[in-house]
XYZ file of C-alpha atoms in Angstrom:
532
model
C 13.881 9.521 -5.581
C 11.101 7.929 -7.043
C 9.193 5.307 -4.008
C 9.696 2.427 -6.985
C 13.284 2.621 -6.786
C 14.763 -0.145 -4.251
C 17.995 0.614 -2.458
C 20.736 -1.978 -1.680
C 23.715 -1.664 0.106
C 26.648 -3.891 -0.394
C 28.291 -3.624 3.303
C 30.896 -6.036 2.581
C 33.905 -6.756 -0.258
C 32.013 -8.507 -3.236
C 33.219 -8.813 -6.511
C 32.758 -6.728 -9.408
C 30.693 -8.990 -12.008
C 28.133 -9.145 -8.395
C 28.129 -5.290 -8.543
C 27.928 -4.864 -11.902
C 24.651 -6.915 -11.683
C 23.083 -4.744 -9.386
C 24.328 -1.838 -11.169
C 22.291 -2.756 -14.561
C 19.147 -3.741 -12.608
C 16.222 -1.799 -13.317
C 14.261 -0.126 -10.841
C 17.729 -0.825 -8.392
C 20.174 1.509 -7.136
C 23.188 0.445 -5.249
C 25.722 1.451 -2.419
C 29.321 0.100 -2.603
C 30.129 0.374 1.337
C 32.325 -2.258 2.229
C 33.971 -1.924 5.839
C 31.098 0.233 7.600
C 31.254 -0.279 11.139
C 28.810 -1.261 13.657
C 27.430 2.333 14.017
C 27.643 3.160 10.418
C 25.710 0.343 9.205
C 23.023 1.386 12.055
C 22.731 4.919 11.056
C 22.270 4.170 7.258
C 20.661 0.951 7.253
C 17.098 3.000 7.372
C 17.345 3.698 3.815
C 17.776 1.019 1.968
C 15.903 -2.369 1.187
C 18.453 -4.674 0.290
C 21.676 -5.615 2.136
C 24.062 -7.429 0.319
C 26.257 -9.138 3.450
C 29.543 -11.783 3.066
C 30.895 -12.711 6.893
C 31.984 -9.386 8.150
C 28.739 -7.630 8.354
C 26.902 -8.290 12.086
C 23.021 -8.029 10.982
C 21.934 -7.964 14.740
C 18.407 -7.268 15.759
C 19.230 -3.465 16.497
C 20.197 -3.838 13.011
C 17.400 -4.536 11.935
C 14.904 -2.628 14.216
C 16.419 0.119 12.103
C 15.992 -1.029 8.997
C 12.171 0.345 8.476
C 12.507 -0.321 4.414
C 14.530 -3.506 4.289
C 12.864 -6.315 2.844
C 16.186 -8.408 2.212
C 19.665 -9.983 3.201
C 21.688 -11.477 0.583
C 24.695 -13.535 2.220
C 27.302 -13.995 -0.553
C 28.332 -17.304 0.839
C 26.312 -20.084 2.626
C 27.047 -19.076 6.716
C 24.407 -16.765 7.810
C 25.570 -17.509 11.336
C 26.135 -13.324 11.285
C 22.418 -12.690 10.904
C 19.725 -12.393 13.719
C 17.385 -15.030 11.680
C 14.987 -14.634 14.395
C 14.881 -11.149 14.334
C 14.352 -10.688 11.158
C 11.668 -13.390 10.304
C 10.047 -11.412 12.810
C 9.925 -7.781 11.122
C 9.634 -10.103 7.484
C 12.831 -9.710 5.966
C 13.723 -12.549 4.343
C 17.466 -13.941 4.411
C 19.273 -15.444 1.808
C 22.241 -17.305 1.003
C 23.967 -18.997 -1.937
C 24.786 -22.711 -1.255
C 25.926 -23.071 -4.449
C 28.156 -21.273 -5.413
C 31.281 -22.202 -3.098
C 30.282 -25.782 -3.140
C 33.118 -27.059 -5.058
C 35.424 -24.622 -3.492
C 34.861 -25.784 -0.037
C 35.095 -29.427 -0.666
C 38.274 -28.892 -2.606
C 39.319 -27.027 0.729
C 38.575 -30.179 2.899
C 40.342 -32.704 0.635
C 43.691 -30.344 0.437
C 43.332 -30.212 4.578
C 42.686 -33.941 4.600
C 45.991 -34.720 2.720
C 47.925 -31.890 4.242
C 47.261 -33.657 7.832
C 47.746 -36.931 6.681
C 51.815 -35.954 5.412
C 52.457 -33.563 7.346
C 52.679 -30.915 4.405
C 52.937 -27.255 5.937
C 55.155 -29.052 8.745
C 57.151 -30.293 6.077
C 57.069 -27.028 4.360
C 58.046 -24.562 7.515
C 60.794 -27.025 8.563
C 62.464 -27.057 5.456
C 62.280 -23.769 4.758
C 63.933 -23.264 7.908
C 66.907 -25.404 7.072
C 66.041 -29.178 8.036
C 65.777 -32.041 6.316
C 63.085 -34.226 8.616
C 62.080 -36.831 6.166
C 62.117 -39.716 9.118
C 59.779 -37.482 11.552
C 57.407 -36.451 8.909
C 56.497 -39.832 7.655
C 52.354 -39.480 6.630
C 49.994 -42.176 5.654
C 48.281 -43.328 2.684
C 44.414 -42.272 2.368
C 43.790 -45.181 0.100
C 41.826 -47.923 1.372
C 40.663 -45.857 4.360
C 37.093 -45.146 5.781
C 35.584 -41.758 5.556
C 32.884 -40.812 7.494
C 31.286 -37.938 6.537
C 29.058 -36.293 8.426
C 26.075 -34.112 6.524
C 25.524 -35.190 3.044
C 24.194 -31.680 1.649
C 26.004 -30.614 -1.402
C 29.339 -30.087 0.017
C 29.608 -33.220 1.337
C 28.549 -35.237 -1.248
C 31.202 -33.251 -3.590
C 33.749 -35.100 -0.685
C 32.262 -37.924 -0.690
C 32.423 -38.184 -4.410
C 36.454 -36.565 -4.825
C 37.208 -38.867 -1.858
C 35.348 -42.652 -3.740
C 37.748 -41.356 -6.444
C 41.372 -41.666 -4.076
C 39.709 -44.918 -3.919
C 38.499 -44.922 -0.089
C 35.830 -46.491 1.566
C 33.273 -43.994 2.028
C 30.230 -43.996 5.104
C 27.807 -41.254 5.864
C 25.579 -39.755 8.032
C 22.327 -37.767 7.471
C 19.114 -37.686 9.077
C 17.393 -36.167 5.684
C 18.636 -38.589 3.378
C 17.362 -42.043 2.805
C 19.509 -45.238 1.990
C 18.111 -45.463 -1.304
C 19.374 -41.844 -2.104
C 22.970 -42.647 -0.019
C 23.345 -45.570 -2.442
C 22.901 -43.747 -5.423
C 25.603 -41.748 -4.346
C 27.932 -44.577 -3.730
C 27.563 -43.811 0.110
C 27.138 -46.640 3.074
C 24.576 -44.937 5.485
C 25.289 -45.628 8.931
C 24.252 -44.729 12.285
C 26.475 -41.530 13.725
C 28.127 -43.985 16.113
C 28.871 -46.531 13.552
C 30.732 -43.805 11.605
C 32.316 -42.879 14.840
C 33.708 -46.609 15.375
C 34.591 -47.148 11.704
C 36.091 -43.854 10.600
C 39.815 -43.264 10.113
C 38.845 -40.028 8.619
C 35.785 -37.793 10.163
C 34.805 -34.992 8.170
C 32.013 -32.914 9.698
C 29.733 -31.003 6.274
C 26.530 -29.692 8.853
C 25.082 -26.196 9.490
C 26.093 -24.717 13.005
C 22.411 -25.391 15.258
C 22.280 -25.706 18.955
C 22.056 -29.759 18.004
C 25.320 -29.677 16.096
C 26.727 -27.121 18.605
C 29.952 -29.295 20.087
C 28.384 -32.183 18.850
C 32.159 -33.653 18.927
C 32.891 -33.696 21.962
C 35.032 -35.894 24.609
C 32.611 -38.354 24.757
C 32.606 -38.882 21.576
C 36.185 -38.836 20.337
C 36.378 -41.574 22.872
C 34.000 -43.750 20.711
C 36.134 -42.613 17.638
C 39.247 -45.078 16.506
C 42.970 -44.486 17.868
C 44.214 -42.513 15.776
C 41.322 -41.350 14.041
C 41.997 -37.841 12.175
C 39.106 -35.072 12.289
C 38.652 -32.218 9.574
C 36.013 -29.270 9.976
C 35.900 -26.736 7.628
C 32.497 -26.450 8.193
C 31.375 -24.045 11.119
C 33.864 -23.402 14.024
C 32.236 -25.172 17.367
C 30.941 -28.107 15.764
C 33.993 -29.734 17.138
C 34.651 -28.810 21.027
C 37.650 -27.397 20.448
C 38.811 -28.266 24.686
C 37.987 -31.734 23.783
C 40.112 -31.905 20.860
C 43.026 -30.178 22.679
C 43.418 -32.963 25.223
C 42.608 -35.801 22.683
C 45.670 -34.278 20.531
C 47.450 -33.830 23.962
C 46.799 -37.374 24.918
C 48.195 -38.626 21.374
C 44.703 -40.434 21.431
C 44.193 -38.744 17.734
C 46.234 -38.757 14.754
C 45.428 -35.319 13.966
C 43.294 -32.846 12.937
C 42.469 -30.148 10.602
C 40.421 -26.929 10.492
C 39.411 -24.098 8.574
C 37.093 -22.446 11.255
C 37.287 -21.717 14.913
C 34.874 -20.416 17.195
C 36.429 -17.019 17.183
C 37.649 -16.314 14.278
C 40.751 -15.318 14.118
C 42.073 -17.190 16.767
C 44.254 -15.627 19.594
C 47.547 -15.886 19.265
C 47.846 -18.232 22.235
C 44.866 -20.907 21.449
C 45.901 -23.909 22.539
C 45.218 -26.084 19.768
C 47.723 -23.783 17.292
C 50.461 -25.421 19.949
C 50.450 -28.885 18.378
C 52.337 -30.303 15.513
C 49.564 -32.647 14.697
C 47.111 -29.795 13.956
C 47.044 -28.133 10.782
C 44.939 -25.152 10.070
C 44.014 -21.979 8.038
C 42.273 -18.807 8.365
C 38.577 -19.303 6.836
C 39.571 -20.551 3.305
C 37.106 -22.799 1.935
C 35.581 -20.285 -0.158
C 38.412 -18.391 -0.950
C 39.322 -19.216 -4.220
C 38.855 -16.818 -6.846
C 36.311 -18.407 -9.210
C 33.810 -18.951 -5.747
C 33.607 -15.233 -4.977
C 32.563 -14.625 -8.510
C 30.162 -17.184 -8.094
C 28.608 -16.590 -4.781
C 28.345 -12.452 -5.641
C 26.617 -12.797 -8.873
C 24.319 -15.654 -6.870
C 23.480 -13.525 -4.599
C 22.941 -10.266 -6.503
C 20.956 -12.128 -8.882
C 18.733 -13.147 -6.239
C 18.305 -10.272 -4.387
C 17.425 -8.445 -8.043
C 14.903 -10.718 -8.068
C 13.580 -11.042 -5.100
C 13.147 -7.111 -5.193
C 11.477 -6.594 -8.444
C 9.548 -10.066 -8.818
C 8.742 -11.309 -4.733
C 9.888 -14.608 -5.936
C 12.643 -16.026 -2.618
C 15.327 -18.233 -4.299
C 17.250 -19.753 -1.186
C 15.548 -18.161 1.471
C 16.626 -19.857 4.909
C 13.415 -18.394 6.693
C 11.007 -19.759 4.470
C 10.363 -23.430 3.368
C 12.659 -25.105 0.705
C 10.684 -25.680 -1.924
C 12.115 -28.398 -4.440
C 12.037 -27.314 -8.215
C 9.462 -30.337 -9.097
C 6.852 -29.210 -6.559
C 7.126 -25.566 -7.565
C 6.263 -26.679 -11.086
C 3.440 -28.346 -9.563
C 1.984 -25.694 -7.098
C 3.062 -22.679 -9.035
C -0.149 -21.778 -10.988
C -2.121 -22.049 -7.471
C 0.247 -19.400 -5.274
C -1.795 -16.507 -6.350
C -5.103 -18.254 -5.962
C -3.878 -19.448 -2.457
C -2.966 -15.596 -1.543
C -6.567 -14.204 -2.960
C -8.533 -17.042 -1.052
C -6.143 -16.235 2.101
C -6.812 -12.031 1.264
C -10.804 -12.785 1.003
C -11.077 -15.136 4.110
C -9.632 -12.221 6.123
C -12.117 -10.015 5.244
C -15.003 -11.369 5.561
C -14.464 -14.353 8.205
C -15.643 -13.472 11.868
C -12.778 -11.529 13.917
C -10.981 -13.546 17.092
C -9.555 -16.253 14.557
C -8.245 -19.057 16.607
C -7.654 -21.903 13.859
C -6.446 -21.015 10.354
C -6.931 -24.754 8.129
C -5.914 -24.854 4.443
C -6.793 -27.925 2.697
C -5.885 -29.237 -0.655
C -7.522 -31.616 -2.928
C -6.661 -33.399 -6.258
C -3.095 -33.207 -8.042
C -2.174 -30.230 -5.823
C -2.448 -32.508 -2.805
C 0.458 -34.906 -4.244
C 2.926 -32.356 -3.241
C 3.633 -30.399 0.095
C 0.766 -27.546 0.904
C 3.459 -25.627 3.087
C 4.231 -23.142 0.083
C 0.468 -22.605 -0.802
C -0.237 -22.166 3.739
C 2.138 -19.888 4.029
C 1.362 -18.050 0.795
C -2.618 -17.730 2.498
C -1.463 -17.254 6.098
C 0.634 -14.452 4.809
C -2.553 -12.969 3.173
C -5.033 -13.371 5.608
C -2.848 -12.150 8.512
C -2.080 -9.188 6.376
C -5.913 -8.337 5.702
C -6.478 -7.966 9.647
C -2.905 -6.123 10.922
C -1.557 -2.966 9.946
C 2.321 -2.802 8.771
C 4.308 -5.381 6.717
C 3.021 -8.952 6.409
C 4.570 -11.346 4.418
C 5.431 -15.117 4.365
C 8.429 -14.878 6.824
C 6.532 -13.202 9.811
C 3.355 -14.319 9.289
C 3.755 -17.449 11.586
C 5.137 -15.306 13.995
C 2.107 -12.511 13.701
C -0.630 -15.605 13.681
C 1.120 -17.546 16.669
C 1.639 -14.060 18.850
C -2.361 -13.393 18.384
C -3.278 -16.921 19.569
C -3.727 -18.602 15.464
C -2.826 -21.835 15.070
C -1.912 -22.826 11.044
C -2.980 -26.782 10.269
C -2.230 -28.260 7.007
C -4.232 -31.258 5.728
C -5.148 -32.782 2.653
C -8.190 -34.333 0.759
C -8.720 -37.694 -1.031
C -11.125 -36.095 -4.005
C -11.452 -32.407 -5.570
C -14.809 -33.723 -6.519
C -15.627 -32.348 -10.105
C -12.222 -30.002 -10.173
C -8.659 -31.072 -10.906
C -7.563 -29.535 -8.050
C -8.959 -27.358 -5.059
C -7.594 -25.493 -2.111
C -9.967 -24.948 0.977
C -9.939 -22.450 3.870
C -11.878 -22.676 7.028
C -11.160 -19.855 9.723
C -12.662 -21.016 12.943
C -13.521 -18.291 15.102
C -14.755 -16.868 18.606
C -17.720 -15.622 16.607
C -17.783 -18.810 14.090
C -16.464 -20.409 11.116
C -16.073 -19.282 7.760
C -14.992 -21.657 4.739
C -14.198 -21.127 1.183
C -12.365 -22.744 -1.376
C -11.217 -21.858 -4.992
C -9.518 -23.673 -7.682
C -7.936 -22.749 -11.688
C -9.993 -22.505 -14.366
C -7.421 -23.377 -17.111
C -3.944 -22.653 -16.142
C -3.765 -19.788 -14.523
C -7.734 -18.479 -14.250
C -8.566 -18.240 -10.330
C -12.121 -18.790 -9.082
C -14.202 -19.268 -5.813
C -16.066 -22.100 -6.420
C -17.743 -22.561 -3.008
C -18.666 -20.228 0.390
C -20.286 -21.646 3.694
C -21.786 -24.364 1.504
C -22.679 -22.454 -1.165
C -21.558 -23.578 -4.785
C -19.882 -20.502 -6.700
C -17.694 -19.505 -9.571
C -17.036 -16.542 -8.792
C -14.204 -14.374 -9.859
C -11.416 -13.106 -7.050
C -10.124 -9.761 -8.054
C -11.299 -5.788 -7.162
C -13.795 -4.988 -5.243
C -16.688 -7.292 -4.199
C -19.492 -7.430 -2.240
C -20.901 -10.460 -0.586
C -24.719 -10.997 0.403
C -26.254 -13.918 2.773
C -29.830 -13.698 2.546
C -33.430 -15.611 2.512
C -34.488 -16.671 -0.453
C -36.756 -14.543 -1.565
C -37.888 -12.866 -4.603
C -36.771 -9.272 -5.206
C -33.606 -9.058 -2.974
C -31.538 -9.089 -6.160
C -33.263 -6.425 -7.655
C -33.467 -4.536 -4.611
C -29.460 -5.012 -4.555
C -28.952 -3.719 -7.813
C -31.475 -0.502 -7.050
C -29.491 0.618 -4.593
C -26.716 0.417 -6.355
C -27.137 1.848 -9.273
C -28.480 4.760 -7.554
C -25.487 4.843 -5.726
C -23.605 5.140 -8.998
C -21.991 1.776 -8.735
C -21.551 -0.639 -11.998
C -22.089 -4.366 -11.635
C -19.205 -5.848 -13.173
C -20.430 -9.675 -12.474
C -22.617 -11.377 -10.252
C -22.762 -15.210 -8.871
C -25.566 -16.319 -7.311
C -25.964 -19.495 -4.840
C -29.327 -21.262 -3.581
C -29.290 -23.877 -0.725
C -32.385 -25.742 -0.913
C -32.055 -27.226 2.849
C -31.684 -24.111 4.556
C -33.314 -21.520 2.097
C -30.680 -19.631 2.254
C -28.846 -17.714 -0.665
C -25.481 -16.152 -1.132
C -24.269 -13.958 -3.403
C -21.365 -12.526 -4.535
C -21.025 -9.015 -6.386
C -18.293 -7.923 -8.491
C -18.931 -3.948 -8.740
C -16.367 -0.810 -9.600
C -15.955 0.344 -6.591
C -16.847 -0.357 -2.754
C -19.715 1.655 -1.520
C -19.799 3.888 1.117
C -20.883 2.990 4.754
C -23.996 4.739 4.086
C -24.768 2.909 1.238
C -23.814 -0.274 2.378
C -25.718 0.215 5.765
C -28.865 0.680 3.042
C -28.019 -2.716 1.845
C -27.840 -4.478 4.854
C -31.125 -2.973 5.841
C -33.038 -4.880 2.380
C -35.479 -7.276 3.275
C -34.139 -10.648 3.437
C -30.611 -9.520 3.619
C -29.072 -11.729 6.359
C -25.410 -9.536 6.339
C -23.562 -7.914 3.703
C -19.707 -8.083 3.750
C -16.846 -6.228 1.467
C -13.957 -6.904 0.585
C -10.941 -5.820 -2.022
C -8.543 -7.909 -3.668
């Protein structure tokens, strides 16, 4: 098999129009394995480089510390509580899910759940079905009028928010990433957590499972929560303490509750919550419905296609979020960001302690994460052996002792934008800094002081030296006897120090004999390589 070809194994049941997108990839070839166990998936997972996952598929860090070639994880779904995140930001694979493509789905889920507790439906349904007519006992309540607090405004729970405005209740919320301005917009009240605690009759919980939202309903806090109150999580099983919620329902201190997820999942037989009448539940439905799972396996084999043949992470959960508009904004400067990262780890002094990317100008109006970890990546990769990429890179810098600092610059000076490096080291600093010519034309415009424009690609050769006359001609001597081309050649002068940098665009690196000539030239303070 040729080494261009990527690999991907589907471990888990995804739907056909996902596999058929794999299947027409070029440059992909894909296993259909759903079901492997545990020691399958650990014997095969060597071979391939993408693994396309949906909740049954443990990726554990033995899992991974097998998988030499994988550079993926797709999670058809948004729940990657099954991966080892850790684990494999570490060995750089990244992991992605599809948030939106069981959006709808799940809030649909949590509305049906919220009605089905407040009238009693599947009691309704199993009593009558068993010969009883209980019309007195099963007497619900109406949802208009009533407060919903929802907790975690992402995109499913604004799609509840939204269904729920339109059965005309009264709708709070709670989310430490959104704004009131933004909550407003969305017809939401924003409200302190224990505000929507008191004022709830509803609580809806729409949050990621973290060790902060790990039981954050607990006893303590169904206490603050109105008699009566009803809760619904079809979210992630634990965000509710599920002991806590058995003696509340016990106690008749709640109306009632409603979940879609447990803890463990499924649920023994003998759980005590599946004892009470005022408990509805199901097993893990939100996002089974029949148009999500075409939507969240095309999502996610689209991405992982992608990510495969192109590099470019759509919904990566171990890498920063990067909104659309500041993509469109930073975009053009990635690849100058990983050349300037590349070069600075090449020719700064070894024992790097302090790794500081600055940006100037327009590109300073947006977040610099994208374009840090874009250079980090780079620079950490030009010193270690192995695979180096954006998603273990902090992990590589911070286990040798490298701290990463962001900052940003009032002016570019003369440029529209500019992105600076300085590596401080044991041995010294180093700083250079590069901006576009045009859209999309990288340069190095300065180097320990020295003003450039230099171009960053292939191999180069930089020169400190005195200024003096002949050192460029002794340069080029040697190398053309060498049997090395010039391609280009930018030359620096500082008039305070005397001092003159160079830097040589040639075919090819020399050899250390050759380059040992060089640095032996009169007036040659150090020579330095690198390739790009």
């Amino acid at each position: 098999m040729s080494d261009s070809i990527k690999r991907v194994l589907v471990s888990d049941k995804l739907s056909q129009e996902g596999l058929a997108i794999f299947e027409a990839a070029e440059g992909i070839e894909v296993d259909n394995r759903p079901g492997l166990s545990p020691e399958e998936l650990l014997a095969c997972i060597g071979d391939y480089h993408g693994l396309a996952i949906r909740s049954g598929t443990k990726v554990t860090a033995e899992v991974l510390a097998a998988a030499k070639k994988l550079e993926v994880v797709g999670r058809a779904g948004i729940g990657v509580d099954n991966v080892d995140r850790e684990a494999a930001s570490r060995r750089g694979v990244v992991v992605m899910n599809t948030p939106g493509g069981n959006t709808v789905t799940t809030a649909e889920h949590t509305l049906a759940m919220l009605m089905s507790v407040s009238r009693h439906i599947p009691q309704a349904t199993a009593t009558l079905k068993a010969g009883k007519w209980e019309k007195k006992k099963l007497q619900g309540r109406e949802l208009f009028n009533k407060t919903l607090g929802v907790i975690g405004l992402g995109a499913i729970g604004r799609i509840v928010a939204d269904r729920a405005m339109g059965l005309k209740m009264k709708v709070i919320g709670y989310d430490p990433l959104l704004d009131g301005e933004d909550a407003r917009t969305l017809g939401v009240e924003l409200v302190s957590l224990d505000e929507l605690y008191r004022r709830s009759d509803y609580v809806t919980v729409h949050v990621p499972m973290t060790d902060e939202t790990r039981g954050m309903i607990d006893a303590a806090v169904i206490e603050k929560m109105k008699p009566g109150v009803f809760i619904i999580n079809c979210a992630r099983g634990g965000i509710v303490d599920e002991a806590a919620l058995d003696q509340a329902l016990a106690a008749g201190r709640i109306g009632g509750a409603a979940f879609d997820v447990f803890v463990e999942e499924p649920p023994p037989a003998d759980h005590p919550l599946l004892k009470h009448d005022t408990f509805v539940c199901s097993p893990h439905l939100g996002a089974s419905t029949e148009e999500a799972q075409v939507n969240v396996a095309v999502a996610v084999a689209e991405q992982m296609v992608e990510y495969l043949t192109t590099g470019n992470p759509r919904n990566a959960v171990n890498l920063p979020a990067v909104p659309s508009d500041v993509r469109e904004v930073i975009a053009p400067y990635l690849e100058l960001a990983h050349r300037l990262g590349a070069l600075a780890g090449q020719l700064a002094p070894k024992g790097a302690k302090r790794f500081t990317l600055t940006t100037a100008g327009e590109v300073a109006q947006v977040s610099s994460r994208p374009l840090a970890s874009k250079a980090l990546a780079a620079f950490v990769g030009a010193r270690l052996d192995g695979n180096v990429n954006e998603v273990n890179a902090p992990h590589l810098a911070a286990e040798h002792g490298l701290e990463l600092i962001e900052a940003r610059a009032g002016s570019a000076g003369r440029f529209v934008s500019l992105i600076q490096i300085e590596v401080e080291s044991e041995g010294g600093s180093f700083e250079l800094a590069g901006t576009l010519f045009g859209e999309d034309d990288p340069r190095i415009v300065r180097m320990q002081g020295h003003d450039l424009e230099a171009i960053p690609e292939g191999a180069l050769l930089v020169f400190h030296n005195d200024d003096q006359p002949g050192v460029v001609g002794g340069i080029g001597t040697l190398l053309g006897q060498a049997g090395i081309n010039i391609a280009g050649m930018q030359l620096s002068l500082h008039d305070e120090t005397g001092k003159a940098m160079s830097i040589v665009n040639v075919a090819r690196l020399p050899d250390e004999e050759v380059l040992a000539k060089l640095a032996a030239l009169p007036h040659i303070l150090w020579v330095r390589t690198a390739q790009l």
